[in-house]
mmCIF file of C-alpha atoms in Angstrom:
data_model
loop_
_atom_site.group_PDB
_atom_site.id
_atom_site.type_symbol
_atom_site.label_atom_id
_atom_site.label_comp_id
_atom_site.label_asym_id
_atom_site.label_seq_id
_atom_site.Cartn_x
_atom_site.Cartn_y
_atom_site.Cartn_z
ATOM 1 C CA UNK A 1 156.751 135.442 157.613
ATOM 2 C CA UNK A 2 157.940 138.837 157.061
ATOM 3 C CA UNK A 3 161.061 140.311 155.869
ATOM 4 C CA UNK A 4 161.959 143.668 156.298
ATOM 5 C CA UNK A 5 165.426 145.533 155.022
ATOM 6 C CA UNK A 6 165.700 149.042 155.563
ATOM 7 C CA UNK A 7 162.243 149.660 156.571
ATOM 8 C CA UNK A 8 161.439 147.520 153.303
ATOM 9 C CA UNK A 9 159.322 144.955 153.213
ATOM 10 C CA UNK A 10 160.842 142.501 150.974
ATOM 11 C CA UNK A 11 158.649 139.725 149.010
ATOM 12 C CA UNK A 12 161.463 138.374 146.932
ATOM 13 C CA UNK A 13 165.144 137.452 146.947
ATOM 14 C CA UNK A 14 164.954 138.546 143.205
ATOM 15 C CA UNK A 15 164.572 142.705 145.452
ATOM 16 C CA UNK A 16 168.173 142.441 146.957
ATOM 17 C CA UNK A 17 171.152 144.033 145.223
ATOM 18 C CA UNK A 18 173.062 140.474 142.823
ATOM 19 C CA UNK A 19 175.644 139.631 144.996
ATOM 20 C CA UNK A 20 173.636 139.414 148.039
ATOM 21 C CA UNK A 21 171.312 137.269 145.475
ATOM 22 C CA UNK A 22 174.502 135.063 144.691
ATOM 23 C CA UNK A 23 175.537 134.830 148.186
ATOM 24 C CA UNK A 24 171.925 133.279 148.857
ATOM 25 C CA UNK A 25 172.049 131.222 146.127
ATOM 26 C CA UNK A 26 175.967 129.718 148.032
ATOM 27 C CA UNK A 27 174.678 129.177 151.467
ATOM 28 C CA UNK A 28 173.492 125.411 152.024
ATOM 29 C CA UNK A 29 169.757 125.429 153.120
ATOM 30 C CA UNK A 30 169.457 128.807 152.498
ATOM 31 C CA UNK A 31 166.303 128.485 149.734
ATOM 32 C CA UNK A 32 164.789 125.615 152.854
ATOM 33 C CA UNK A 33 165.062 128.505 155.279
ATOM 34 C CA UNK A 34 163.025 130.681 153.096
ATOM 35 C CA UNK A 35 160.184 128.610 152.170
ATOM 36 C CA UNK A 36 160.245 127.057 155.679
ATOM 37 C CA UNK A 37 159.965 130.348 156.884
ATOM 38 C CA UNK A 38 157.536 131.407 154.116
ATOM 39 C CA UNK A 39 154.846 128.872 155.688
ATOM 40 C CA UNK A 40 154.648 130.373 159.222
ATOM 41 C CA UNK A 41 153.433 133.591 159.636
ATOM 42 C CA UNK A 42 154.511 134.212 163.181
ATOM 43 C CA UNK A 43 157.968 135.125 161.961
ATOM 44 C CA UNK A 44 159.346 138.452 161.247
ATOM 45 C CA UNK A 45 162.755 139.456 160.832
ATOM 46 C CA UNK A 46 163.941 143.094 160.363
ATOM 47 C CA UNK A 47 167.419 144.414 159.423
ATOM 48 C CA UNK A 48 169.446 147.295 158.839
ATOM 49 C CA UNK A 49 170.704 146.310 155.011
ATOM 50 C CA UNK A 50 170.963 143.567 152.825
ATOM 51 C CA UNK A 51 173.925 142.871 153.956
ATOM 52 C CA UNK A 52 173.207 142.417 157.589
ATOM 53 C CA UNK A 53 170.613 139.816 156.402
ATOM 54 C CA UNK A 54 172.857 137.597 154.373
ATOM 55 C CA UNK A 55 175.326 137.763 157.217
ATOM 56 C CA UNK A 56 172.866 136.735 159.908
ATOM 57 C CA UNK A 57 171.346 134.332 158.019
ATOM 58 C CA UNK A 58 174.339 131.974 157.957
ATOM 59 C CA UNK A 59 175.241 132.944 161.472
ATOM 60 C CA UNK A 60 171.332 131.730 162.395
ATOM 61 C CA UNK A 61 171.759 128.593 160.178
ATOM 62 C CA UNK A 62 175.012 127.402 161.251
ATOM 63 C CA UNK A 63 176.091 129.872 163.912
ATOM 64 C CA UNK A 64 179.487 131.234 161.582
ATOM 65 C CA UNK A 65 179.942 133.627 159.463
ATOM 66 C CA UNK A 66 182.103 131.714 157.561
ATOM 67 C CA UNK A 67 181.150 130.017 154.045
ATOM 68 C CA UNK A 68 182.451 127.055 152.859
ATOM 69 C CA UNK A 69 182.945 126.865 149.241
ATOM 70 C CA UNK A 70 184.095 123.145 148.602
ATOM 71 C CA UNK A 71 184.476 123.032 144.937
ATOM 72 C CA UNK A 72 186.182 126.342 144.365
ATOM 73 C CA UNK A 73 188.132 124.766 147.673
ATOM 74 C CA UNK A 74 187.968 128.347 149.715
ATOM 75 C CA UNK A 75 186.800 129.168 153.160
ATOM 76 C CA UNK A 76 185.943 132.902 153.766
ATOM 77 C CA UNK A 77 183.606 134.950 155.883
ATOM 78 C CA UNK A 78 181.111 136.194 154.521
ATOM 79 C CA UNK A 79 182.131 139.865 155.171
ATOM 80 C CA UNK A 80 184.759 138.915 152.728
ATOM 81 C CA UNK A 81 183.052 137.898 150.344
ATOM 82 C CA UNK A 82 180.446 140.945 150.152
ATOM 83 C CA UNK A 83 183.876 142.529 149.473
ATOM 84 C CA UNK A 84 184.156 140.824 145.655
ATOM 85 C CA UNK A 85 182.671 142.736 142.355
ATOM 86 C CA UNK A 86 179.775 140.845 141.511
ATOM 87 C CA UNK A 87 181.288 139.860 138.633
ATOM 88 C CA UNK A 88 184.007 137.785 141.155
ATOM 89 C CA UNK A 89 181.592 136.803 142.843
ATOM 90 C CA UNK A 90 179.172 135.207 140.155
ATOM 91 C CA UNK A 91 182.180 133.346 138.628
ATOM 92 C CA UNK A 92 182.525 131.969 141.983
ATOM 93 C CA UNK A 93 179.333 130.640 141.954
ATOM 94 C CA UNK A 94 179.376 129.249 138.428
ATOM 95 C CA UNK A 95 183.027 127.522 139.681
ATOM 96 C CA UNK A 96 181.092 126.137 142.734
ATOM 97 C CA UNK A 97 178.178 124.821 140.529
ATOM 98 C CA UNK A 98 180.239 122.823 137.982
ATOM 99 C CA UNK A 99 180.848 119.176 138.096
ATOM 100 C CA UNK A 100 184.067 118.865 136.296
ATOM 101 C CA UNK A 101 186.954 121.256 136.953
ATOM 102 C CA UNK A 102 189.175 122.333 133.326
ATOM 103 C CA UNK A 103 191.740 124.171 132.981
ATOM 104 C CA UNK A 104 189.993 127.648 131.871
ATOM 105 C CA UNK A 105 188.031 126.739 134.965
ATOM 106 C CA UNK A 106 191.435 126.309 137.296
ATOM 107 C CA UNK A 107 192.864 129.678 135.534
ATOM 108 C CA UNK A 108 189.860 131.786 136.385
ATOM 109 C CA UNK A 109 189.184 130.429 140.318
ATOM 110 C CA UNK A 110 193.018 131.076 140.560
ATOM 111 C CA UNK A 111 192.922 134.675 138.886
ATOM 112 C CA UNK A 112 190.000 135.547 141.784
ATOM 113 C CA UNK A 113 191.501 134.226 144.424
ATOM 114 C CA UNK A 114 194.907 136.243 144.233
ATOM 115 C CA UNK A 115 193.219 139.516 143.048
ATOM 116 C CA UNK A 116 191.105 139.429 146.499
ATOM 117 C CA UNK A 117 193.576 138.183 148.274
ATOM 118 C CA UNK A 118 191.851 134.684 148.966
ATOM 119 C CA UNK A 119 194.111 131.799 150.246
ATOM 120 C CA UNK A 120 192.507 128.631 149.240
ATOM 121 C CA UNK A 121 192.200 125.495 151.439
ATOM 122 C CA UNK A 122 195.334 123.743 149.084
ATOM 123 C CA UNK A 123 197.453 126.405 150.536
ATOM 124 C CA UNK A 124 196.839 126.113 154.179
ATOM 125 C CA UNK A 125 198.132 122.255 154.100
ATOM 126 C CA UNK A 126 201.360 124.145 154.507
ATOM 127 C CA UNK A 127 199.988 124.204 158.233
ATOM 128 C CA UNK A 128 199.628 120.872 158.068
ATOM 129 C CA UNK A 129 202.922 119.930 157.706
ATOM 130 C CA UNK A 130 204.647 122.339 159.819
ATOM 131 C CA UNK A 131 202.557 121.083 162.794
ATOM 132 C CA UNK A 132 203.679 117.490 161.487
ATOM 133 C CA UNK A 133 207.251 118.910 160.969
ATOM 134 C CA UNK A 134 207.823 120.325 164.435
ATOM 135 C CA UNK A 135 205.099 117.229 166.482
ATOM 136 C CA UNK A 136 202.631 120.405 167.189
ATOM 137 C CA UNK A 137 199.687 118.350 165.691
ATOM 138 C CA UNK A 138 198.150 117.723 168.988
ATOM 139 C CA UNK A 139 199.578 120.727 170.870
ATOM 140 C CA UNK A 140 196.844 123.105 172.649
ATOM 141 C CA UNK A 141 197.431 126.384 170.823
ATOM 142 C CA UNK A 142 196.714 124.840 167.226
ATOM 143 C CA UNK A 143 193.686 122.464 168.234
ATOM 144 C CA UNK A 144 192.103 125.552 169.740
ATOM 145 C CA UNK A 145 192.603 127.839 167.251
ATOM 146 C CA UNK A 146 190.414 130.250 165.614
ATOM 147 C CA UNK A 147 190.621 130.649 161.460
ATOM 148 C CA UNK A 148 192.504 134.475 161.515
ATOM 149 C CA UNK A 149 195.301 132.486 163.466
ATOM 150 C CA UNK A 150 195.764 130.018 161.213
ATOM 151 C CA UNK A 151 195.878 132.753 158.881
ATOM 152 C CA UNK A 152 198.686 134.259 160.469
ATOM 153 C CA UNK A 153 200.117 131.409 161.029
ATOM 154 C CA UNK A 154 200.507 130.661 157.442
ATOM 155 C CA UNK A 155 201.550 134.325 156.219
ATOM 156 C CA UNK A 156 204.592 133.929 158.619
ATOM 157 C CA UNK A 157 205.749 130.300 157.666
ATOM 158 C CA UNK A 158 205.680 131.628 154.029
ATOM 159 C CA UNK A 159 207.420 135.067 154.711
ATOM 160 C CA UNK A 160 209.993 132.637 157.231
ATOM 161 C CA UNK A 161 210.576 130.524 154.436
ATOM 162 C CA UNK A 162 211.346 133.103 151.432
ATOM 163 C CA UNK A 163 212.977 135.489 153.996
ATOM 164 C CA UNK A 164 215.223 133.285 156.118
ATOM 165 C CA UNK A 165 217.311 130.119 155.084
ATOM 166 C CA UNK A 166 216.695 127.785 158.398
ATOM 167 C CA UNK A 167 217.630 124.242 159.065
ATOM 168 C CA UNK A 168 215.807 121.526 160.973
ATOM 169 C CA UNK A 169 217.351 122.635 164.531
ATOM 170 C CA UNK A 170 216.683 126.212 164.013
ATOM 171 C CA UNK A 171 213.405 125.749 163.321
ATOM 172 C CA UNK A 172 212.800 123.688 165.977
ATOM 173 C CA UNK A 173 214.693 125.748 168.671
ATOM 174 C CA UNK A 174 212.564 128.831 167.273
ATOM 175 C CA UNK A 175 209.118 126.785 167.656
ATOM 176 C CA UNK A 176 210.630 125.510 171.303
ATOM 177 C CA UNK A 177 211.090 129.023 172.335
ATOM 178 C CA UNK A 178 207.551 130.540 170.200
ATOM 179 C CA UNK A 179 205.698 128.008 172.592
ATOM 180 C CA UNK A 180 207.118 129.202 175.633
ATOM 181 C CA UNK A 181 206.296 132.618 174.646
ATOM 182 C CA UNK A 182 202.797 132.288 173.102
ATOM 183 C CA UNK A 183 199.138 132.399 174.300
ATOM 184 C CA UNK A 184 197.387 131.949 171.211
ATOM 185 C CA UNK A 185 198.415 130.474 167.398
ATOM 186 C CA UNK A 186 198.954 133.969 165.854
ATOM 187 C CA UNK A 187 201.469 134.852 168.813
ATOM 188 C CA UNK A 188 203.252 131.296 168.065
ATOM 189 C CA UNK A 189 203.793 132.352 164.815
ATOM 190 C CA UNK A 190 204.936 135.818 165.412
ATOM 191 C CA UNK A 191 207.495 134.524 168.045
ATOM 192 C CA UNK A 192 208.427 131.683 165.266
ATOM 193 C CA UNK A 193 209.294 134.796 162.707
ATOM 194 C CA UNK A 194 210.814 137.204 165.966
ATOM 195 C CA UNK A 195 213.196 133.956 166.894
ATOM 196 C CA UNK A 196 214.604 132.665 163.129
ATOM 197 C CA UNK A 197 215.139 136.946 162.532
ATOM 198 C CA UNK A 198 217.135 136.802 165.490
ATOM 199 C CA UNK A 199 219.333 133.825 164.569
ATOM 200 C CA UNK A 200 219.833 135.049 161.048
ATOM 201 C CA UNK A 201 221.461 137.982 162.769
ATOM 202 C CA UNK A 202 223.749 135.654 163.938
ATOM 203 C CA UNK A 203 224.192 133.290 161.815
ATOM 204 C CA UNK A 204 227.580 131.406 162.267
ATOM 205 C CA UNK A 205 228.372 133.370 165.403
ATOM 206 C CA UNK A 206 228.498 131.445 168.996
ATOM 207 C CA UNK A 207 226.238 132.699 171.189
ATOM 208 C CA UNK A 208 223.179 131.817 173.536
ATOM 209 C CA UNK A 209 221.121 133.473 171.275
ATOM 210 C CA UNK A 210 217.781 132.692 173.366
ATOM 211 C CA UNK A 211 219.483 134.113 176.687
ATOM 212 C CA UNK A 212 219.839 137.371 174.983
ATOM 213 C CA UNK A 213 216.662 137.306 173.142
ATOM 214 C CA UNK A 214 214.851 136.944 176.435
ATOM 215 C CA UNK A 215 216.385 140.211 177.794
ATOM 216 C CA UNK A 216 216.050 141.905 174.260
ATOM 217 C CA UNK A 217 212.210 141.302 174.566
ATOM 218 C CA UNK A 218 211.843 142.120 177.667
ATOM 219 C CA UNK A 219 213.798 145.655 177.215
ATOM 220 C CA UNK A 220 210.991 146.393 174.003
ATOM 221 C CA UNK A 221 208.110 144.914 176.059
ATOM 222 C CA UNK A 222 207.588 148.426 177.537
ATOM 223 C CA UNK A 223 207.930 150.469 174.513
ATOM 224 C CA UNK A 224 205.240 148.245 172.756
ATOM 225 C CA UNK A 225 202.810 148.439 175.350
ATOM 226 C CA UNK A 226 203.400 152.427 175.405
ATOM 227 C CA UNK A 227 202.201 152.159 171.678
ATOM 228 C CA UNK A 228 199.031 150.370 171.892
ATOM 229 C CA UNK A 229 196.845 153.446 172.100
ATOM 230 C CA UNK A 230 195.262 153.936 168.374
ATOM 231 C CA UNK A 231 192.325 156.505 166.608
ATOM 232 C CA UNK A 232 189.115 155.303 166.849
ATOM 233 C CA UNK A 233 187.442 155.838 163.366
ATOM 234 C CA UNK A 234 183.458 155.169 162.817
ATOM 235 C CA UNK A 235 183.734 154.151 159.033
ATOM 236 C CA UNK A 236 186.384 152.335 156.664
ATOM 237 C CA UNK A 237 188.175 154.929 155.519
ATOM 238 C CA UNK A 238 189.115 155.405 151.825
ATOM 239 C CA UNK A 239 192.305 156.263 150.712
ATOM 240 C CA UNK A 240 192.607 159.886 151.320
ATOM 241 C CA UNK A 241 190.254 159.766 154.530
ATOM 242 C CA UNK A 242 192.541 157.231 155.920
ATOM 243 C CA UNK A 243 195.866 159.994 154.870
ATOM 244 C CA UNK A 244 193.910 162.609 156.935
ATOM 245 C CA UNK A 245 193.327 160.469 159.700
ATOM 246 C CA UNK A 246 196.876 159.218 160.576
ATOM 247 C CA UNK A 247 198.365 163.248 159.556
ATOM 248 C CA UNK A 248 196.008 164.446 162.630
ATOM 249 C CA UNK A 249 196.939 161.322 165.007
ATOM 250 C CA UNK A 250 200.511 161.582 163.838
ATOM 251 C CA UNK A 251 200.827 165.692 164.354
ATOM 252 C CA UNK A 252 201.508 165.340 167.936
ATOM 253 C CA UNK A 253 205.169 163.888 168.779
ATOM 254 C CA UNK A 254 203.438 162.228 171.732
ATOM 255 C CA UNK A 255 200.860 160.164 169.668
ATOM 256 C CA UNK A 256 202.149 157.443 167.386
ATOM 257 C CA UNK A 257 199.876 154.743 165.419
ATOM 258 C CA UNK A 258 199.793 152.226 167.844
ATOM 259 C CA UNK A 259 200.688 148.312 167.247
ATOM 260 C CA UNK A 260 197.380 145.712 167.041
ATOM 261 C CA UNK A 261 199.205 144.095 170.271
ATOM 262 C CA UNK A 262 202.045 143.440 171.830
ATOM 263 C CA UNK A 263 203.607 140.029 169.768
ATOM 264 C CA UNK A 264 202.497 142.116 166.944
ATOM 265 C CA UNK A 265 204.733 145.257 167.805
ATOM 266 C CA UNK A 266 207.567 143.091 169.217
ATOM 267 C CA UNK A 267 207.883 141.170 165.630
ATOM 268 C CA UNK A 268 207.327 144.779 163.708
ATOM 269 C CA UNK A 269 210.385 146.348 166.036
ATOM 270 C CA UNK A 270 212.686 143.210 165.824
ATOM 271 C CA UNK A 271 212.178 142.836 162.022
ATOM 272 C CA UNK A 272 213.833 146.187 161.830
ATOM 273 C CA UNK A 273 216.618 147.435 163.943
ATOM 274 C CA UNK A 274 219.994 145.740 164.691
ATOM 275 C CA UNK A 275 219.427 143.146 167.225
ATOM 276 C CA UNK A 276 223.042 142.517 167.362
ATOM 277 C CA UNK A 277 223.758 145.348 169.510
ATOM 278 C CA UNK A 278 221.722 144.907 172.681
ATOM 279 C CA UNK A 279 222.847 147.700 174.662
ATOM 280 C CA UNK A 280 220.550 150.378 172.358
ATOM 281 C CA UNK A 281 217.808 148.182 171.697
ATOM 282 C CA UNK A 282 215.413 150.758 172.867
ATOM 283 C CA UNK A 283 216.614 153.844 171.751
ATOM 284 C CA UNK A 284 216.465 151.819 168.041
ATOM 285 C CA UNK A 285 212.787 151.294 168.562
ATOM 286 C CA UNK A 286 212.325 154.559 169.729
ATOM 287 C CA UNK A 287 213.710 155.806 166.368
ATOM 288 C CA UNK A 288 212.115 153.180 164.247
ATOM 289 C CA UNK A 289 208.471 153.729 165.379
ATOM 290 C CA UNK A 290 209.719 157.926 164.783
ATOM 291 C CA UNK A 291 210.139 156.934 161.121
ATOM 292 C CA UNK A 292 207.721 154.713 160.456
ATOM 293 C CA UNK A 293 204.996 157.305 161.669
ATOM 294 C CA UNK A 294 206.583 159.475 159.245
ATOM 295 C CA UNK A 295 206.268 157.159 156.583
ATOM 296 C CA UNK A 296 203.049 156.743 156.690
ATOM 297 C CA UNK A 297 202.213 160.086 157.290
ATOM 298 C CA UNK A 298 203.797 161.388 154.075
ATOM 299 C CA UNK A 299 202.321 157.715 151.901
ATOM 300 C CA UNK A 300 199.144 156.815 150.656
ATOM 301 C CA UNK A 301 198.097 153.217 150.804
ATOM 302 C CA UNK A 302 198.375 151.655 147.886
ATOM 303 C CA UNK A 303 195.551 148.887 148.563
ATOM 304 C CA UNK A 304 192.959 148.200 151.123
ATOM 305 C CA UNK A 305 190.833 145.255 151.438
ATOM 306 C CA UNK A 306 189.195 142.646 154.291
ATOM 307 C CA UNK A 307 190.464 139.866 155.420
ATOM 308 C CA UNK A 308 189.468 136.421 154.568
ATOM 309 C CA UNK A 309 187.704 135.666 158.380
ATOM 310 C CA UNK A 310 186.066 138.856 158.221
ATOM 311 C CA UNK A 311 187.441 140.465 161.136
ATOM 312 C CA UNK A 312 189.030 143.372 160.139
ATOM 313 C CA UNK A 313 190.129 145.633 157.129
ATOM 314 C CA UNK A 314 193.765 146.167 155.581
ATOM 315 C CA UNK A 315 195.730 149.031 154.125
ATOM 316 C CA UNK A 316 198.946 148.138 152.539
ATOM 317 C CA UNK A 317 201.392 150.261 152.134
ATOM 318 C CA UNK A 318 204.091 149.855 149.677
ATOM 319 C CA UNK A 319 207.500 151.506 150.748
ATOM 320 C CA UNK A 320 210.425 151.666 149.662
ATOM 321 C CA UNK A 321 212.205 148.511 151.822
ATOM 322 C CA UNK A 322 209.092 147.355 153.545
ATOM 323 C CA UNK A 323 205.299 146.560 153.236
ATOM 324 C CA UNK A 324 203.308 147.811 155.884
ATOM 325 C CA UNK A 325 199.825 146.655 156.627
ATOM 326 C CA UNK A 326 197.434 148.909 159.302
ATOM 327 C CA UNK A 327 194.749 146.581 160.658
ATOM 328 C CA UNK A 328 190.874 148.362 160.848
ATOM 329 C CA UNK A 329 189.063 145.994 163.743
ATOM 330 C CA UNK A 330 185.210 145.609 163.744
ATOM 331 C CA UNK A 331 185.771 148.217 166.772
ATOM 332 C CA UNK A 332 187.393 151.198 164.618
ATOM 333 C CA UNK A 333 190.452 150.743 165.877
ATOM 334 C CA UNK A 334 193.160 151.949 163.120
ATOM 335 C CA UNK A 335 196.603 150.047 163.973
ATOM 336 C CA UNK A 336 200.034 149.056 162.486
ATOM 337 C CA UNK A 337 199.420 145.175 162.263
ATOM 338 C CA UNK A 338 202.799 144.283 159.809
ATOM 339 C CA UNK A 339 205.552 146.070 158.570
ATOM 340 C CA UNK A 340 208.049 143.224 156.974
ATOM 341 C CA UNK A 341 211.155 144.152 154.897
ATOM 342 C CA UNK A 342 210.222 143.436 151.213
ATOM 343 C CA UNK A 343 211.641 139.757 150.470
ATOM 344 C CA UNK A 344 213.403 141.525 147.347
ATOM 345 C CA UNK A 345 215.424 143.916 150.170
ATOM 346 C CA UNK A 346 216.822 140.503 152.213
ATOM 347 C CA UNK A 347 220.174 140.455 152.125
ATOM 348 C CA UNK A 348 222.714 137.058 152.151
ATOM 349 C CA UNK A 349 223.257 138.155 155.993
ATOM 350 C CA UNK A 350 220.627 140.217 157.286
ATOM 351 C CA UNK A 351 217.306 142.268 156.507
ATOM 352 C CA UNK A 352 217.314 145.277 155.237
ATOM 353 C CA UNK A 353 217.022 147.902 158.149
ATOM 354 C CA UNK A 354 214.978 151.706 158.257
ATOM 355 C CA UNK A 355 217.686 154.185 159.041
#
């Protein structure tokens, strides 16, 4: 068997840069592979980097490219985790390698995993009893779901519950209506968030609140879907690279940073003008996306990192009232994925609005 990386032949793991070492050293039947591999000579595998081989290999061995880690108790892709410092990602591997778990141990797994943004398995039984909550454990859109919708899933039922005070019946009612709406888990959830926004607008009022939402979507439908188009970059853009790049997209008042898609855009524009005036709808999303666009235009992001299945790259941008996350797809599409009022800006009887 051959290797080659790079036009290198490699003999040895000990050749590759440490964290693709330590990466190795964390996929099951990775060290079988090799020597398996090592005994036939009629194989020969060639790649662009060292990355590209540690990536493939777990794709070949268990066709994902995500990485269970069960003692540290984390799922990620392994895109993700190229992402950590190799000293992260070393003390993940001791963590995964001991037998007993103590509280210096507990203090530094929990210090990584927040510092790369890692949501560990623990966490995501939140899911779990939602879809027990609301009888959704059997329902088609979360059996068939992929990990970065279960993902979003979760971000929104934690923003929902720190940004909204909801009962039983609301909940309910805004899962009833998500379900009618959705085609996919990460839709549900934005529809979920879209749905208890709109009934904290009107919260105590009588109204057929889901009437009205109906035609209020369905007035924004067409201004999202005018702002899908996006730049197409070729690399992952640092901070001031990614500045330049939305200045030149954003110079013309015909070009705006498009939304990732349209449940996406709807949640971003209903999160953030007055839904209790329906007759202007539109001419409020008009003038939000105008000021957003400027916002970012005239902001540097203040982090930027990958997400935990791998599929894409965020910048976050801290404003004043609202964080905004742009959303860089395996494609090089640059897009506004989230833009949610700070929890610290929610008021006792509505969100916080961009004038």
């Amino acid at each position: 068997m051959s290797i080659t990386i790079n036009q290198v032949d490699i003999q040895s793991i000990a050749q590759l840069p440490d964290n693709i070492q330590t990466l190795f050293q964390l996929i099951p039947q990775a060290e079988t592979w090799l020597e398996t591999m090592r005994n036939n000579p009629e194989y020969a595998f060639s790649f662009s980097s060292a990355e590209e081989f540690i990536e493939q290999l777990n794709i070949g061995l268990r066709n994902s490219s995500l990485l269970y880690l069960p003692k540290v108790n984390v799922v990620a892709d392994i895109k993700k985790l190229l992402e950590l410092s190799s000293n992260d990602l070393r003390d993940l591997s001791y963590l995964e390698n001991q037998s007993a778990d103590t509280p210096k141990a507990a203090a530094s797994r929990a210090n990584i995993l927040a510092s790369n943004h890692l949501i560990d398995n623990q966490a995501f039984d939140k899911i779990t009893q939602f879809y027990k909550q609301h009888n959704l454990t059997t329902h088609p859109l979360t059996w068939s779901a992929a990990f970065h919708e279960q993902i979003t899933l979760y971000e929104t039922i934690v923003y929902s519950e720190q940004a909204f005070s909801q009962n039983n019946k609301q909940a309910s009612e805004a899962c009833e209506w998500a379900l009618a709406k959705a085609q996919n888990l990460a839709e549900f959830g934005r529809y979920y968030l879209i749905y208890l926004s709109w009934t904290h607008e009107f919260q105590g009022k009588r109204t057929a609140k889901n009437l009205s939402l109906d035609r209020i979507i369905d007035a924004l439908t067409p201004t999202v879907l005018d702002n899908l188009e996006c730049p197409v970059v070729t690399f992952e853009l640092d901070q001031i690279n990614l500045h330049r790049a939305i200045e030149q997209w954003c110079d013309s008042d015909k070009q705006t940073l498009g939304f990732t898609d349209l449940s996406s855009g709807l949640l971003n524009i209903t999160l953030n003008i007055d839904l209790s005036n329906e007759s202007d709808v539109r001419e409020q999303a008009h003038s939000y996306i105008k000021q957003l666009q400027k916002q970012l235009a005239t902001n540097l992001a203040a982090d930027s990192y990958v997400n935990q299945a791998g599929l894409c790259r965020y910048y976050r941008f801290d404003l004043p009232n609202n964080t905004v996350q742009l959303n860089l797809d395996a494609n090089g599409c640059l897009c506004v994925y989230s833009d949610k009022p700070n929890i610290s800006k929610v008021g006792s009887s509505a969100l916080v609005k961009r004038s």
